[in-house]
Amino acid sequence: MDDTNNHLQPRTDLSSPYAAASSGELTLPNGDLYSGTLSRGVPEGTGRYVWSGSGCVYSGGWRRGMRHGNGTTRWPSGAVYEGEYSAGFMDGQGTHVDGSSSSSYKGQWKLDRKHGVGLQAHANGDVYQGSWVHGQMDGHGRYTWSNGNSYVGTMRNGLMSGKGVLTWRSAGGSGSGDSFQGNWLDGAPHGYGLYTWEGGGCYLGTWTRGLKDGKGTFCHTVPAAVVDDLRKRAVLPDISFAADPEPPAAGLSRRNSGLGRPPMKKKPSLQRRRSIGVTGGPDKMLKCEDCTESSPTPILEREYAQGVLISEIVLDKWSLPESSSRKLKLGLSRAVKRPGETIIKGHRSYDLMLCLQLGIRYTVGKITPIQAREVRTSDYGPKAGFWMNFPKNGSKLTPSHRALDFKWKDYCPMVFRNLRGMFKIDTADYMISISGSDALRELSSPGKSGSVFFLSHDDRFMIKTLRKSEVQVLLRMLPNYYRHVQTYENTLVTKFFGLHRVKPSSGQKFRFVVMGNMFCTELRIHRRFDLKGSSLGRSTEKIKIDENTTLKDMDLNYSFYLEPSWRDALLKQIETDSEFLRNHSIMDYSLLLGFHYRARRNLQIGPSSYERILPDRLIVLSEADAAEEDSAYNYQDGLILVQRGRDKNDPVAVGPHIRGSRLRSSSACFEEVDLLLPGTGRIPIQLGVNMPARAEKEEKQEDGNKSRHQVYDVVLYIGIIDILQKYNMRKKIEHAYKSIKYKYNPLSISSVEPQFYSERFFKFVCTAFPTKPI
């Protein structure tokens, strides 16, 4: 119990009958008792105060009826504070000892909170010595665990954040062992850093939230000149501050301090090395095939994608990776590039963005107060919308704004309001995400439609401009679309949240639809594919490929293995969604598939060794096992599933606009399961969202005869997009033209009639998700 948070300011009343007394004992109407010196009826000088309700006792200095100067407070629990007070609060130098746990703090205080420089000793043997702000470890300090591990560096909000050095105790029990010096964020390595093993060997590279991410160098020793240069550039912390374990002098300038939660109750064990990418420990890491007694440790340039080893090159001499050199010139490691270009004043889409944001803010705010109800037939169709003028100087109904005068039309507002509710979109979040103070980002169009794409600042929503024909298709299919998503809660078709039109006073009309971004997730999407099932023009071989590149059918060299029940559910839903689109004469839609690499499967297999990658190797932990957080780090083979359990209030990282039932695993007796990811937490598994799988990548050898198979653990994100293209006259002409030019190869032409398109599309998807071979 944190007794120091009680503000023990005595209650005095200047109009009480005791106001004329100058000293002695006072019994206040509420039962509190004071004995000591008084001035004008209030405590002044020294005295003793007993609170009748809590039983707390204070003895010490007083000023104007408040504790002031040196004093001691004792709580019934046995806790004691002895030190300085000001204006009734613990303020200045003081020592607090917790009577129940024997933990103690000695240092500076402000307003009853640790704030400044102090030393906290916990009952479990952990010790923190350094700076505090408002009760949290904040600033420079040293944290030493009872097992001998220690961290010296910057803290933020009670966690390792900033530059610092974490040193593990030697495996032999004495001296220093492994160490990591570099940048931290929320308790995990994040940014540039140097990991050094006790037995020799080190890795210099970049991390993202505890996982190796980007290029780095593995070698026996990093040249001292390189390390010194990195420290001069402030890329690595100045390790000299780790050599002075003595507490700072009491005369250092005060900083406000506060008492918060006991910091870091869990001690990092050696197993916790996995949180910064050392999954096998120092011994295993050094016993590589190239490291022998007769040959020096090789210098390896490696590239990782969130813990996954993507490439490795053996170097003749030590050098920083090219990408790292560029980062060091800036003195920091750059964050992952976010897709799109931020729209600022002067941008070609700046006025359009302002109109869009103002219109959505107005129309969503207008319909929100209306009582929710079921949609009616009159809520559909072009005439179900309304329009509004937005003059620059404002009107009785609209505010003034910085954009040009424009007209705004909102289509079927009641239908889309219900759709947002169906997809669990909070109205306030929706408005803030799109129409808040943050600018949108414009994406380059990945297709041939010429549409302009905008992305909200938090990546939750995507806005796409539409042709008039596409708006007409959406309005005609909207009643059936509404019923479809209402019937199939796990549908994979695009989630629509709003349909609008903007017409500036001088310019053309812009029609656009607001959709959910299926790639809005805490996990990085390392590869993304747009799959139609055709081959003509479905390749991106001629462009530079990165994480934001959308690959196509001919680029797909992966096979994805799901748990059999998940595969059946996925294909059944895709077939159902395809039938819905076929019934509306829709074609040219795509399966948008993205995946996130997880821990690499250290396995290279031949074409006949499929049985080792099947999803029945997924590890399922019971609820009791999941409660022991460390146990999750002890599994090295496969992704980890955790039974959801009966407690529906379990802390789970829920993604944006996730709707539908969770998947059940046969390995967990067909109970609902979550995916457990170190550094991220538990995330729900749903159809097309956060789906764990095994990905087998086929790479051709240089001789062209044999192929090599590499296996990865991946997390899949799947949806069906571009569902507004009908098989109209323009598409029929395109089909006829390409049939003559390419001698009608139905597998290569994208523009085909809806029945054939859906059959070919579904057949291609089935090949990407094969079953267990016999």
GROMACS .gro file of C-alpha atoms in nm, residues 298-556:
model
  259
  298PRO     CA    1   3.370  -1.434  -4.023
  299ILE     CA    2   3.237  -1.082  -4.078
  300LEU     CA    3   2.877  -1.111  -4.190
  301GLU     CA    4   2.657  -0.836  -4.324
  302ARG     CA    5   2.299  -0.934  -4.242
  303GLU     CA    6   1.960  -0.789  -4.322
  304TYR     CA    7   1.660  -0.854  -4.101
  305ALA     CA    8   1.290  -0.778  -4.129
  306GLN     CA    9   1.154  -0.765  -3.774
  307GLY     CA   10   1.361  -1.057  -3.652
  308VAL     CA   11   1.358  -1.249  -3.980
  309LEU     CA   12   1.697  -1.300  -4.147
  310ILE     CA   13   1.642  -1.196  -4.509
  311SER     CA   14   1.995  -1.200  -4.648
  312GLU     CA   15   2.352  -1.259  -4.540
  313ILE     CA   16   2.682  -1.167  -4.711
  314VAL     CA   17   3.034  -1.265  -4.601
  315LEU     CA   18   3.269  -0.964  -4.606
  316ASP     CA   19   3.648  -0.964  -4.646
  317LYS     CA   20   3.695  -0.671  -4.411
  318TRP     CA   21   3.493  -0.477  -4.158
  319SER     CA   22   3.264  -0.205  -4.288
  320LEU     CA   23   2.933  -0.050  -4.197
  321PRO     CA   24   2.641  -0.152  -4.421
  322GLU     CA   25   2.561   0.110  -4.681
  323SER     CA   26   2.220   0.184  -4.534
  324SER     CA   27   2.372   0.218  -4.188
  325SER     CA   28   2.630   0.466  -4.314
  326ARG     CA   29   2.357   0.691  -4.446
  327LYS     CA   30   2.178   0.674  -4.114
  328LEU     CA   31   2.490   0.760  -3.919
  329LYS     CA   32   2.535   1.079  -4.117
  330LEU     CA   33   2.213   1.195  -3.957
  331GLY     CA   34   2.321   1.068  -3.614
  332LEU     CA   35   2.013   0.847  -3.584
  333SER     CA   36   1.835   0.552  -3.741
  334ARG     CA   37   1.538   0.643  -3.949
  335ALA     CA   38   1.199   0.499  -3.881
  336VAL     CA   39   1.026   0.282  -4.138
  337LYS     CA   40   0.900   0.498  -4.421
  338ARG     CA   41   0.525   0.542  -4.406
  339PRO     CA   42   0.347   0.513  -4.740
  340GLY     CA   43   0.220   0.825  -4.908
  341GLU     CA   44   0.300   1.195  -4.920
  342THR     CA   45   0.169   1.421  -4.645
  343ILE     CA   46  -0.060   1.688  -4.787
  344ILE     CA   47   0.059   2.032  -4.679
  345LYS     CA   48  -0.027   2.383  -4.793
  346GLY     CA   49   0.078   2.423  -5.155
  347HIS     CA   50   0.016   2.055  -5.234
  348ARG     CA   51  -0.204   1.995  -5.540
  349SER     CA   52  -0.464   1.818  -5.324
  350TYR     CA   53  -0.458   2.060  -5.030
  351ASP     CA   54  -0.788   2.237  -5.108
  352LEU     CA   55  -0.957   1.906  -5.189
  353MET     CA   56  -0.842   1.765  -4.855
  354LEU     CA   57  -0.983   2.065  -4.666
  355CYS     CA   58  -1.319   2.028  -4.843
  356LEU     CA   59  -1.326   1.657  -4.776
  357GLN     CA   60  -1.242   1.692  -4.407
  358LEU     CA   61  -1.492   1.974  -4.350
  359GLY     CA   62  -1.769   1.789  -4.534
  360ILE     CA   63  -1.723   1.466  -4.341
  361ARG     CA   64  -1.703   1.652  -4.010
  362TYR     CA   65  -2.027   1.832  -4.090
  363THR     CA   66  -2.234   1.541  -4.224
  364VAL     CA   67  -2.125   1.282  -3.967
  365GLY     CA   68  -2.187   1.533  -3.690
  366LYS     CA   69  -2.528   1.615  -3.840
  367ILE     CA   70  -2.658   1.258  -3.846
  368THR     CA   71  -2.507   1.141  -3.518
  369PRO     CA   72  -2.771   1.304  -3.290
  370ILE     CA   73  -3.051   1.133  -3.487
  371GLN     CA   74  -3.175   0.824  -3.309
  372ALA     CA   75  -3.043   0.501  -3.458
  373ARG     CA   76  -3.294   0.285  -3.646
  374GLU     CA   77  -3.311   0.011  -3.906
  375VAL     CA   78  -3.257   0.119  -4.264
  376ARG     CA   79  -3.558   0.160  -4.490
  377THR     CA   80  -3.606   0.138  -4.863
  378SER     CA   81  -3.617   0.518  -4.876
  379ASP     CA   82  -3.265   0.531  -4.728
  380TYR     CA   83  -3.117   0.388  -5.052
  381GLY     CA   84  -3.061   0.537  -5.394
  382PRO     CA   85  -2.925   0.865  -5.535
  383LYS     CA   86  -3.215   1.066  -5.395
  384ALA     CA   87  -3.150   0.946  -5.039
  385GLY     CA   88  -2.861   1.187  -4.997
  386PHE     CA   89  -2.850   1.560  -4.932
  387TRP     CA   90  -2.627   1.844  -5.046
  388MET     CA   91  -2.500   2.159  -4.878
  389ASN     CA   92  -2.322   2.478  -4.986
  390PHE     CA   93  -2.002   2.564  -4.800
  391PRO     CA   94  -1.912   2.929  -4.878
  392LYS     CA   95  -1.567   3.033  -4.768
  393ASN     CA   96  -1.699   3.295  -4.527
  394GLY     CA   97  -1.950   3.055  -4.374
  395SER     CA   98  -2.329   3.061  -4.352
  396LYS     CA   99  -2.605   3.006  -4.097
  397LEU     CA  100  -2.549   2.631  -4.121
  398THR     CA  101  -2.182   2.599  -4.211
  399PRO     CA  102  -1.862   2.740  -4.060
  400SER     CA  103  -1.607   2.956  -4.236
  401HIS     CA  104  -1.306   2.776  -4.377
  402ARG     CA  105  -0.979   2.823  -4.565
  403ALA     CA  106  -1.073   2.631  -4.882
  404LEU     CA  107  -1.258   2.762  -5.186
  405ASP     CA  108  -1.637   2.771  -5.197
  406PHE     CA  109  -1.769   2.423  -5.262
  407LYS     CA  110  -2.083   2.210  -5.275
  408TRP     CA  111  -2.100   1.890  -5.075
  409LYS     CA  112  -2.321   1.585  -5.126
  410ASP     CA  113  -2.358   1.296  -4.883
  411TYR     CA  114  -2.504   0.973  -5.025
  412CYS     CA  115  -2.727   0.744  -4.816
  413PRO     CA  116  -2.610   0.880  -4.479
  414MET     CA  117  -2.834   0.654  -4.268
  415VAL     CA  118  -2.712   0.338  -4.445
  416PHE     CA  119  -2.346   0.422  -4.400
  417ARG     CA  120  -2.405   0.527  -4.040
  418ASN     CA  121  -2.543   0.178  -3.972
  419LEU     CA  122  -2.256   0.020  -4.161
  420ARG     CA  123  -2.005   0.206  -3.944
  421GLY     CA  124  -2.188   0.081  -3.638
  422MET     CA  125  -2.191  -0.271  -3.781
  423PHE     CA  126  -1.814  -0.254  -3.827
  424LYS     CA  127  -1.772  -0.116  -3.472
  425ILE     CA  128  -1.650   0.228  -3.580
  426ASP     CA  129  -1.677   0.487  -3.305
  427THR     CA  130  -1.818   0.813  -3.446
  428ALA     CA  131  -1.576   1.035  -3.255
  429ASP     CA  132  -1.276   0.826  -3.361
  430TYR     CA  133  -1.397   0.831  -3.721
  431MET     CA  134  -1.422   1.210  -3.728
  432ILE     CA  135  -1.091   1.267  -3.548
  433SER     CA  136  -0.906   1.019  -3.768
  434ILE     CA  137  -1.021   1.176  -4.096
  435SER     CA  138  -1.128   1.529  -4.007
  436GLY     CA  139  -0.906   1.610  -3.710
  437SER     CA  140  -0.612   1.847  -3.701
  438ASP     CA  141  -0.378   1.602  -3.876
  439ALA     CA  142  -0.331   1.608  -4.251
  440LEU     CA  143  -0.411   1.318  -4.481
  441ARG     CA  144  -0.148   1.141  -4.693
  442GLU     CA  145  -0.183   1.095  -5.067
  443LEU     CA  146  -0.082   0.761  -5.215
  444SER     CA  147   0.036   0.697  -5.566
  445SER     CA  148  -0.227   0.496  -5.752
  446PRO     CA  149  -0.125   0.128  -5.763
  447GLY     CA  150  -0.368   0.051  -6.047
  448LYS     CA  151  -0.463   0.169  -6.395
  449SER     CA  152  -0.788   0.336  -6.290
  450GLY     CA  153  -0.627   0.674  -6.226
  451SER     CA  154  -0.799   0.701  -5.888
  452VAL     CA  155  -0.644   0.914  -5.617
  453PHE     CA  156  -0.598   0.750  -5.276
  454PHE     CA  157  -0.578   0.926  -4.943
  455LEU     CA  158  -0.482   0.771  -4.611
  456SER     CA  159  -0.579   0.900  -4.267
  457HIS     CA  160  -0.295   1.001  -4.037
  458ASP     CA  161  -0.342   0.691  -3.820
  459ASP     CA  162  -0.367   0.457  -4.124
  460ARG     CA  163  -0.715   0.337  -4.021
  461PHE     CA  164  -0.910   0.469  -4.318
  462MET     CA  165  -0.846   0.491  -4.690
  463ILE     CA  166  -1.027   0.736  -4.917
  464LYS     CA  167  -1.050   0.663  -5.290
  465THR     CA  168  -1.182   0.883  -5.570
  466LEU     CA  169  -1.440   0.710  -5.789
  467ARG     CA  170  -1.570   0.747  -6.141
  468LYS     CA  171  -1.938   0.830  -6.182
  469SER     CA  172  -2.003   0.478  -6.312
  470GLU     CA  173  -1.849   0.328  -5.998
  471VAL     CA  174  -2.071   0.544  -5.776
  472GLN     CA  175  -2.374   0.421  -5.970
  473VAL     CA  176  -2.264   0.058  -5.924
  474LEU     CA  177  -2.219   0.105  -5.550
  475LEU     CA  178  -2.558   0.275  -5.509
  476ARG     CA  179  -2.734  -0.003  -5.702
  477MET     CA  180  -2.568  -0.284  -5.509
  478LEU     CA  181  -2.582  -0.108  -5.169
  479PRO     CA  182  -2.905  -0.279  -5.045
  480ASN     CA  183  -2.765  -0.624  -5.120
  481TYR     CA  184  -2.421  -0.525  -4.993
  482TYR     CA  185  -2.578  -0.418  -4.663
  483ARG     CA  186  -2.759  -0.752  -4.631
  484HIS     CA  187  -2.446  -0.944  -4.731
  485VAL     CA  188  -2.219  -0.792  -4.465
  486GLN     CA  189  -2.502  -0.823  -4.212
  487THR     CA  190  -2.541  -1.194  -4.290
  488TYR     CA  191  -2.172  -1.284  -4.319
  489GLU     CA  192  -1.988  -1.117  -4.034
  490ASN     CA  193  -1.657  -1.262  -4.157
  491THR     CA  194  -1.698  -1.135  -4.513
  492LEU     CA  195  -1.375  -1.033  -4.686
  493VAL     CA  196  -1.524  -0.775  -4.924
  494THR     CA  197  -1.421  -0.412  -4.888
  495LYS     CA  198  -1.566  -0.231  -4.586
  496PHE     CA  199  -1.739   0.090  -4.698
  497PHE     CA  200  -1.799   0.367  -4.441
  498GLY     CA  201  -1.915   0.664  -4.646
  499LEU     CA  202  -1.986   0.790  -5.001
  500HIS     CA  203  -1.953   1.162  -5.080
  501ARG     CA  204  -1.911   1.419  -5.357
  502VAL     CA  205  -1.726   1.753  -5.364
  503LYS     CA  206  -1.768   2.021  -5.629
  504PRO     CA  207  -1.544   2.326  -5.589
  505SER     CA  208  -1.682   2.655  -5.721
  506SER     CA  209  -1.423   2.644  -5.997
  507GLY     CA  210  -1.341   2.287  -6.087
  508GLN     CA  211  -1.466   1.938  -6.158
  509LYS     CA  212  -1.665   1.709  -5.930
  510PHE     CA  213  -1.481   1.463  -5.709
  511ARG     CA  214  -1.661   1.151  -5.591
  512PHE     CA  215  -1.498   0.941  -5.327
  513VAL     CA  216  -1.565   0.654  -5.090
  514VAL     CA  217  -1.425   0.600  -4.739
  515MET     CA  218  -1.302   0.245  -4.676
  516GLY     CA  219  -1.124   0.049  -4.407
  517ASN     CA  220  -0.750  -0.002  -4.449
  518MET     CA  221  -0.698  -0.375  -4.400
  519PHE     CA  222  -0.325  -0.321  -4.350
  520CYS     CA  223  -0.371  -0.103  -4.044
  521THR     CA  224  -0.198  -0.318  -3.784
  522GLU     CA  225   0.075  -0.295  -3.522
  523LEU     CA  226   0.271  -0.548  -3.728
  524ARG     CA  227   0.470  -0.434  -4.029
  525ILE     CA  228   0.348  -0.568  -4.360
  526HIS     CA  229   0.663  -0.697  -4.528
  527ARG     CA  230   0.503  -0.817  -4.854
  528ARG     CA  231   0.172  -0.737  -5.021
  529PHE     CA  232   0.011  -0.891  -5.330
  530ASP     CA  233  -0.279  -0.792  -5.557
  531LEU     CA  234  -0.407  -1.122  -5.704
  532LYS     CA  235  -0.665  -1.156  -5.982
  533GLY     CA  236  -0.587  -1.500  -6.124
  534SER     CA  237  -0.471  -1.367  -6.463
  535SER     CA  238  -0.120  -1.337  -6.604
  536LEU     CA  239  -0.122  -1.068  -6.874
  537GLY     CA  240   0.051  -0.760  -6.731
  538ARG     CA  241   0.044  -0.910  -6.383
  539SER     CA  242   0.410  -0.866  -6.294
  540THR     CA  243   0.627  -0.599  -6.131
  541GLU     CA  244   0.969  -0.733  -6.231
  542LYS     CA  245   1.092  -0.401  -6.373
  543ILE     CA  246   1.052  -0.187  -6.063
  544LYS     CA  247   1.240  -0.169  -5.736
  545ILE     CA  248   1.058  -0.374  -5.475
  546ASP     CA  249   1.021  -0.265  -5.113
  547GLU     CA  250   0.767  -0.313  -4.835
  548ASN     CA  251   0.525  -0.063  -4.992
  549THR     CA  252   0.536  -0.227  -5.336
  550THR     CA  253   0.218  -0.408  -5.438
  551LEU     CA  254   0.322  -0.726  -5.618
  552LYS     CA  255   0.101  -0.919  -5.861
  553ASP     CA  256   0.008  -1.269  -5.966
  554MET     CA  257   0.326  -1.358  -6.155
  555ASP     CA  258   0.539  -1.238  -5.863
  556LEU     CA  259   0.378  -1.479  -5.618
   0.00000   0.00000   0.00000
